[in-house]
Amino acid sequence: MQFGTFTHRHIGPREEDVQAMLRKIGSPSMEDLLNDTIPGAIRLRERMPIDAAMTEAEFLEHIDAIGQRNTLYRNYIGMGYNPTEVPSVIRRTVLENPGWYTAYTPYQAEIAQGRLEALLNFQTMVCDLTGMPLANASLLDEATAAAEAMAMVHAAMPRPKAKSGAHRFLVDAAVYPQTLALLRTRSKYLGIDLVVVPRAEMAFDASVFGVLLQYPDARGMAADMTDLIAAAHAVDAQAVVATDPMALALLKHPGAMDADVVVGSSQRFGVPMGYGGPHAAFFAARESYKRHFPGRIIGVSLDRLGKQGLRMALQTREQHIRRDKATSNICTAQALLAVMASMYAVYHGPKGLRAIAERIHGYARALDAALKNSEDYTQVNSCYFDTLTIRVEGGEDAMRSLKARAESHKLNLRFDPDGVHVGVSLHERVTNADLSSLCTVFGVSPIAGVGVERPFLGDLWREVDFLHHPVFNSFHSETEMMRYIKRLENKDLSLVHSMIPLGSCTMKLNAATQLIPITWSNFAELHPFCPAEQAAGTRALLSELEADLSVATGFAGVSLQPNSGAQGEFAGLMVIRAYHESRGEGDRDVCLIPSSAHGTNPASAVMAGMKVVVVACDEEGNIDLADLKTKAETHSARLGALMVTYPSTHGVFEASILEITSLIHAHGGQVYMDGANMNAQVGLTSPGLIGADVCHLNLHKTFAIPHGGGGPGVGPIGVAAHLVPFLPGHNVVDLGKGASAIDAISAAPFGSALIDIIPYAYIKMLGERGLTQSTEVAILNANYLRARLEGAYEILYTGANGTVAHEMILDCRAFKASAGIEVMDIAKRLIDYGFHAPTVSWPVAGTLMVEPTESESLEELDRFAEAMLSIREEIRAIEAGTADWEDNVLKMAPHTAEEAIAGDWSHPYSRAQACYPAPGLRTNKFWSPIARVDNAYGDRNLVCSCPPLSAFEGELA
């Protein structure tokens, strides 16, 4: 590694360290280690045709030139995407702060209390604005949320309703077109008959199980839907309402209309459009749906000392546990963006949000008033919040003239496909000058003195009856907001503190240079449905990223549209199904899945209408070839796919992989590779070489997009040449995919396009050699930890030569019998040492799966190894009887500062042993803010929003 290059900064071990680590492992060279680890038959023999590495300075110049190729217009397109102000204090202290963006999903609740509080604020904001009692901690986008709602109410139908054969789902003809596309995608194999119909023509009977209504609708019309929802309820159908949270700061909320589920996007709460994402969707519903909710719910519980603690609630309903019985495959969501949206609400408070909503509505009213003086245009919405739909009189010539004037003023309007109407969506960033420009384009003069009037909204008028909790009414100066955000940040452990050795999750460096451009306006302010020429730079970047990912995977084509790994799984399976159908083999619906697979695999297969058949694994953790052959033969006529993870979920390159892929192909099936472990493949092997037909990539893992406390993620799919025609299309933006393309997988044509800059930068600054070295060192670091820990812990699975891939499994099951110690006790004790736990009890219960990544230095690897070895000695003390079986440092972990300084110390071990178990902690200690959380208590007493105002009366008196 050349000194000072990005590769040198990204990869942790120095050259001299690499040699010392190889000696510890017992390998003469890196090449020997790789030969012992990766089957020779799947090793790449040629270097990847990817450009040589840029320096960081060169890349910033390069990406700036790309951004200059984009052209920014004033956007009034709407359709669920609006310009917004990102408060600088939130941009600087959350979005650009590694203390927030490098954190992991809050499975270890004790060291995630800051993120959990911010997400609880998000849920509270959603509940208050929608009028619903329960909300989750975000979904991927509004269209996905609507599709999840449809699937949920279908799956949760009361038994009598289900037995009656109810299968029709009515869809408001005025929903956003991208939402309709995802409803079509998701309903295809669920036995749901979508019926798109204008609200005025909706008729409910026993065959209808649900309805989706848009409020305000895609044309901007706002109407009370109480009677329509009552009509649905009369036949036991459920009502889903897709809405705009900013509109709900002024309009009657769906809860008051008796809605059952409410969904939408929080994008306009301080999250830039970014050419489509990432943005946090919201999902709220009646409490009766709590065990059917997709995604994560943050709940309130108590810790070991009786102090309030937050945690992810009701996890037994998630796909990791329910697998093929899950109602959703959602894994990664949009946690970081939900945090930003919640902070926007905290910063502005109820009065601030109301003022913003009134200003937006006021500008819409002003433009409407000006248009009334024109004979050329007729505004058709009788009631609206921010969007006007305008009939253009005078035919095609008048429309062409309007388009030309809008173009000359650099304004993007929404031109209806009917060729008669044009839409204008006002937003937070509109100024008087902007209103004047709009009036000029329409040939009218602005009218002064037009504002918000209660009579105009009539029964839809809403009082400020939301966000009364103290958190939304306390931090309105930048000073106080900055301190509040910092207080939450200080409660979380992230990569700024220590390595996060999570197997399968690849928590590597998220380099600052990669992230810098995502805040640049030339990328962040693009509307996803703007004319393609305005996004020329971004389009070129995305195309080049697709090409580089095709090279890395050995595939012919890539789609960046899926905006999470689980969505990538679903997309890949839908492509496989479309391919089979094109060949007259649509009945190929059996999906073989190894028993060790990630829970999203079977959940995604069921969503794609496939029948899951589980394949056994042998004592070494490998796919049981005999069982695979039997099941492939049994289901040969209907075999659709095999889902396989490589290297396997147990951290080994299975030597039989070519035999496995050939077997599936021989029976007419396709091979879907879960790309969670691509960090062990890039530059050394590839899914295409191995024989896979489809593979999704977790760009938030292998290609260094930050996890952000649970999202954002990107899950593009690569496919072999015969599957390229079936890659996802889009019904709003022509992607040139052709008639064979499957329906959209995400709301935006390129998914979360803004953060694709990050993996683009990663590839450009590492180059071909750096990408390969990263993979080599990921394998090196894992095997170094194996060498340091074996003997103290059993390494559950290794390859034929005793090595592991980029991760390994430590078997902790014996400690339960020998010392009463569960694997979770080890996880919690690691907090006292300043570490996040490895992946707990997956893929094998009672184990820890460790993945160090290539970014960690030898010093940090040794610090983690010493912590694990020290914990093993603590377990031996229990086994020897010198430490108490119940009251010991592991069972009581983590220990808080509050407990440590308390006058009463009742434990049989010392405070020093509890709190400073390793050298260096006395000068660099991360204190868990709470003791161990009681998960069962939180599930029995579900609270998923901020406590009511009455809970604070004593404090405020």
mmCIF file with all atom_site columns, C-alpha atoms in Angstrom, residues 579-640:
data_model
loop_
_atom_site.group_PDB
_atom_site.id
_atom_site.type_symbol
_atom_site.label_atom_id
_atom_site.label_alt_id
_atom_site.label_comp_id
_atom_site.label_asym_id
_atom_site.label_entity_id
_atom_site.label_seq_id
_atom_site.pdbx_PDB_ins_code
_atom_site.Cartn_x
_atom_site.Cartn_y
_atom_site.Cartn_z
_atom_site.occupancy
_atom_site.B_iso_or_equiv
_atom_site.pdbx_formal_charge
_atom_site.auth_seq_id
_atom_site.auth_comp_id
_atom_site.auth_asym_id
_atom_site.auth_atom_id
_atom_site.pdbx_PDB_model_num
ATOM 1  C CA . TYR A 1 579 ? -37.710 -15.108 -16.564 1.00 0.00 ? 579 TYR A CA 1
ATOM 2  C CA . HIS A 1 580 ? -39.424 -18.433 -15.897 1.00 0.00 ? 580 HIS A CA 1
ATOM 3  C CA . GLU A 1 581 ? -42.786 -16.999 -16.975 1.00 0.00 ? 581 GLU A CA 1
ATOM 4  C CA . SER A 1 582 ? -41.270 -15.730 -20.229 1.00 0.00 ? 582 SER A CA 1
ATOM 5  C CA . ARG A 1 583 ? -40.327 -19.324 -21.008 1.00 0.00 ? 583 ARG A CA 1
ATOM 6  C CA . GLY A 1 584 ? -43.779 -20.680 -20.235 1.00 0.00 ? 584 GLY A CA 1
ATOM 7  C CA . GLU A 1 585 ? -42.582 -22.069 -16.901 1.00 0.00 ? 585 GLU A CA 1
ATOM 8  C CA . GLY A 1 586 ? -44.432 -19.815 -14.510 1.00 0.00 ? 586 GLY A CA 1
ATOM 9  C CA . ASP A 1 587 ? -45.161 -22.775 -12.248 1.00 0.00 ? 587 ASP A CA 1
ATOM 10 C CA . ARG A 1 588 ? -41.499 -22.896 -11.200 1.00 0.00 ? 588 ARG A CA 1
ATOM 11 C CA . ASP A 1 589 ? -42.264 -21.527 -7.747  1.00 0.00 ? 589 ASP A CA 1
ATOM 12 C CA . VAL A 1 590 ? -40.232 -23.704 -5.358  1.00 0.00 ? 590 VAL A CA 1
ATOM 13 C CA . CYS A 1 591 ? -37.341 -21.935 -3.618  1.00 0.00 ? 591 CYS A CA 1
ATOM 14 C CA . LEU A 1 592 ? -34.692 -24.034 -1.861  1.00 0.00 ? 592 LEU A CA 1
ATOM 15 C CA . ILE A 1 593 ? -33.146 -22.234 1.110   1.00 0.00 ? 593 ILE A CA 1
ATOM 16 C CA . PRO A 1 594 ? -30.456 -23.593 3.488   1.00 0.00 ? 594 PRO A CA 1
ATOM 17 C CA . SER A 1 595 ? -31.467 -23.782 7.144   1.00 0.00 ? 595 SER A CA 1
ATOM 18 C CA . SER A 1 596 ? -28.650 -21.355 8.030   1.00 0.00 ? 596 SER A CA 1
ATOM 19 C CA . ALA A 1 597 ? -29.971 -18.562 5.772   1.00 0.00 ? 597 ALA A CA 1
ATOM 20 C CA . HIS A 1 598 ? -30.662 -15.020 6.898   1.00 0.00 ? 598 HIS A CA 1
ATOM 21 C CA . GLY A 1 599 ? -34.319 -14.571 7.889   1.00 0.00 ? 599 GLY A CA 1
ATOM 22 C CA . THR A 1 600 ? -34.981 -12.173 5.047   1.00 0.00 ? 600 THR A CA 1
ATOM 23 C CA . ASN A 1 601 ? -34.317 -14.964 2.508   1.00 0.00 ? 601 ASN A CA 1
ATOM 24 C CA . PRO A 1 602 ? -37.433 -17.058 3.251   1.00 0.00 ? 602 PRO A CA 1
ATOM 25 C CA . ALA A 1 603 ? -39.482 -13.915 3.926   1.00 0.00 ? 603 ALA A CA 1
ATOM 26 C CA . SER A 1 604 ? -38.533 -12.498 0.509   1.00 0.00 ? 604 SER A CA 1
ATOM 27 C CA . ALA A 1 605 ? -39.278 -15.815 -1.193  1.00 0.00 ? 605 ALA A CA 1
ATOM 28 C CA . VAL A 1 606 ? -42.796 -15.891 0.248   1.00 0.00 ? 606 VAL A CA 1
ATOM 29 C CA . MET A 1 607 ? -43.350 -12.282 -0.847  1.00 0.00 ? 607 MET A CA 1
ATOM 30 C CA . ALA A 1 608 ? -42.411 -13.381 -4.361  1.00 0.00 ? 608 ALA A CA 1
ATOM 31 C CA . GLY A 1 609 ? -45.061 -16.090 -4.199  1.00 0.00 ? 609 GLY A CA 1
ATOM 32 C CA . MET A 1 610 ? -42.602 -18.942 -3.832  1.00 0.00 ? 610 MET A CA 1
ATOM 33 C CA . LYS A 1 611 ? -42.896 -22.076 -1.724  1.00 0.00 ? 611 LYS A CA 1
ATOM 34 C CA . VAL A 1 612 ? -39.949 -22.380 0.655   1.00 0.00 ? 612 VAL A CA 1
ATOM 35 C CA . VAL A 1 613 ? -38.277 -25.782 0.979   1.00 0.00 ? 613 VAL A CA 1
ATOM 36 C CA . VAL A 1 614 ? -35.555 -25.850 3.630   1.00 0.00 ? 614 VAL A CA 1
ATOM 37 C CA . VAL A 1 615 ? -32.276 -27.625 2.848   1.00 0.00 ? 615 VAL A CA 1
ATOM 38 C CA . ALA A 1 616 ? -30.370 -29.110 5.763   1.00 0.00 ? 616 ALA A CA 1
ATOM 39 C CA . CYS A 1 617 ? -26.823 -28.232 6.708   1.00 0.00 ? 617 CYS A CA 1
ATOM 40 C CA . ASP A 1 618 ? -24.281 -30.829 7.841   1.00 0.00 ? 618 ASP A CA 1
ATOM 41 C CA . GLU A 1 619 ? -22.250 -30.922 11.043  1.00 0.00 ? 619 GLU A CA 1
ATOM 42 C CA . GLU A 1 620 ? -19.652 -28.637 9.482   1.00 0.00 ? 620 GLU A CA 1
ATOM 43 C CA . GLY A 1 621 ? -22.272 -25.990 8.679   1.00 0.00 ? 621 GLY A CA 1
ATOM 44 C CA . ASN A 1 622 ? -22.126 -26.628 4.932   1.00 0.00 ? 622 ASN A CA 1
ATOM 45 C CA . ILE A 1 623 ? -25.132 -27.271 2.736   1.00 0.00 ? 623 ILE A CA 1
ATOM 46 C CA . ASP A 1 624 ? -25.959 -30.977 3.002   1.00 0.00 ? 624 ASP A CA 1
ATOM 47 C CA . LEU A 1 625 ? -25.348 -32.062 -0.594  1.00 0.00 ? 625 LEU A CA 1
ATOM 48 C CA . ALA A 1 626 ? -27.319 -35.272 -0.256  1.00 0.00 ? 626 ALA A CA 1
ATOM 49 C CA . ASP A 1 627 ? -30.352 -33.389 1.069   1.00 0.00 ? 627 ASP A CA 1
ATOM 50 C CA . LEU A 1 628 ? -29.986 -30.729 -1.630  1.00 0.00 ? 628 LEU A CA 1
ATOM 51 C CA . LYS A 1 629 ? -29.870 -33.371 -4.366  1.00 0.00 ? 629 LYS A CA 1
ATOM 52 C CA . THR A 1 630 ? -32.924 -35.146 -2.958  1.00 0.00 ? 630 THR A CA 1
ATOM 53 C CA . LYS A 1 631 ? -34.963 -31.958 -2.763  1.00 0.00 ? 631 LYS A CA 1
ATOM 54 C CA . ALA A 1 632 ? -33.820 -30.682 -6.150  1.00 0.00 ? 632 ALA A CA 1
ATOM 55 C CA . GLU A 1 633 ? -34.886 -33.947 -7.718  1.00 0.00 ? 633 GLU A CA 1
ATOM 56 C CA . THR A 1 634 ? -38.167 -34.058 -5.784  1.00 0.00 ? 634 THR A CA 1
ATOM 57 C CA . HIS A 1 635 ? -39.103 -30.549 -6.903  1.00 0.00 ? 635 HIS A CA 1
ATOM 58 C CA . SER A 1 636 ? -37.333 -30.602 -10.271 1.00 0.00 ? 636 SER A CA 1
ATOM 59 C CA . ALA A 1 637 ? -40.407 -29.765 -12.355 1.00 0.00 ? 637 ALA A CA 1
ATOM 60 C CA . ARG A 1 638 ? -41.246 -26.763 -10.180 1.00 0.00 ? 638 ARG A CA 1
ATOM 61 C CA . LEU A 1 639 ? -37.782 -25.709 -9.025  1.00 0.00 ? 639 LEU A CA 1
ATOM 62 C CA . GLY A 1 640 ? -37.526 -21.933 -9.376  1.00 0.00 ? 640 GLY A CA 1
#
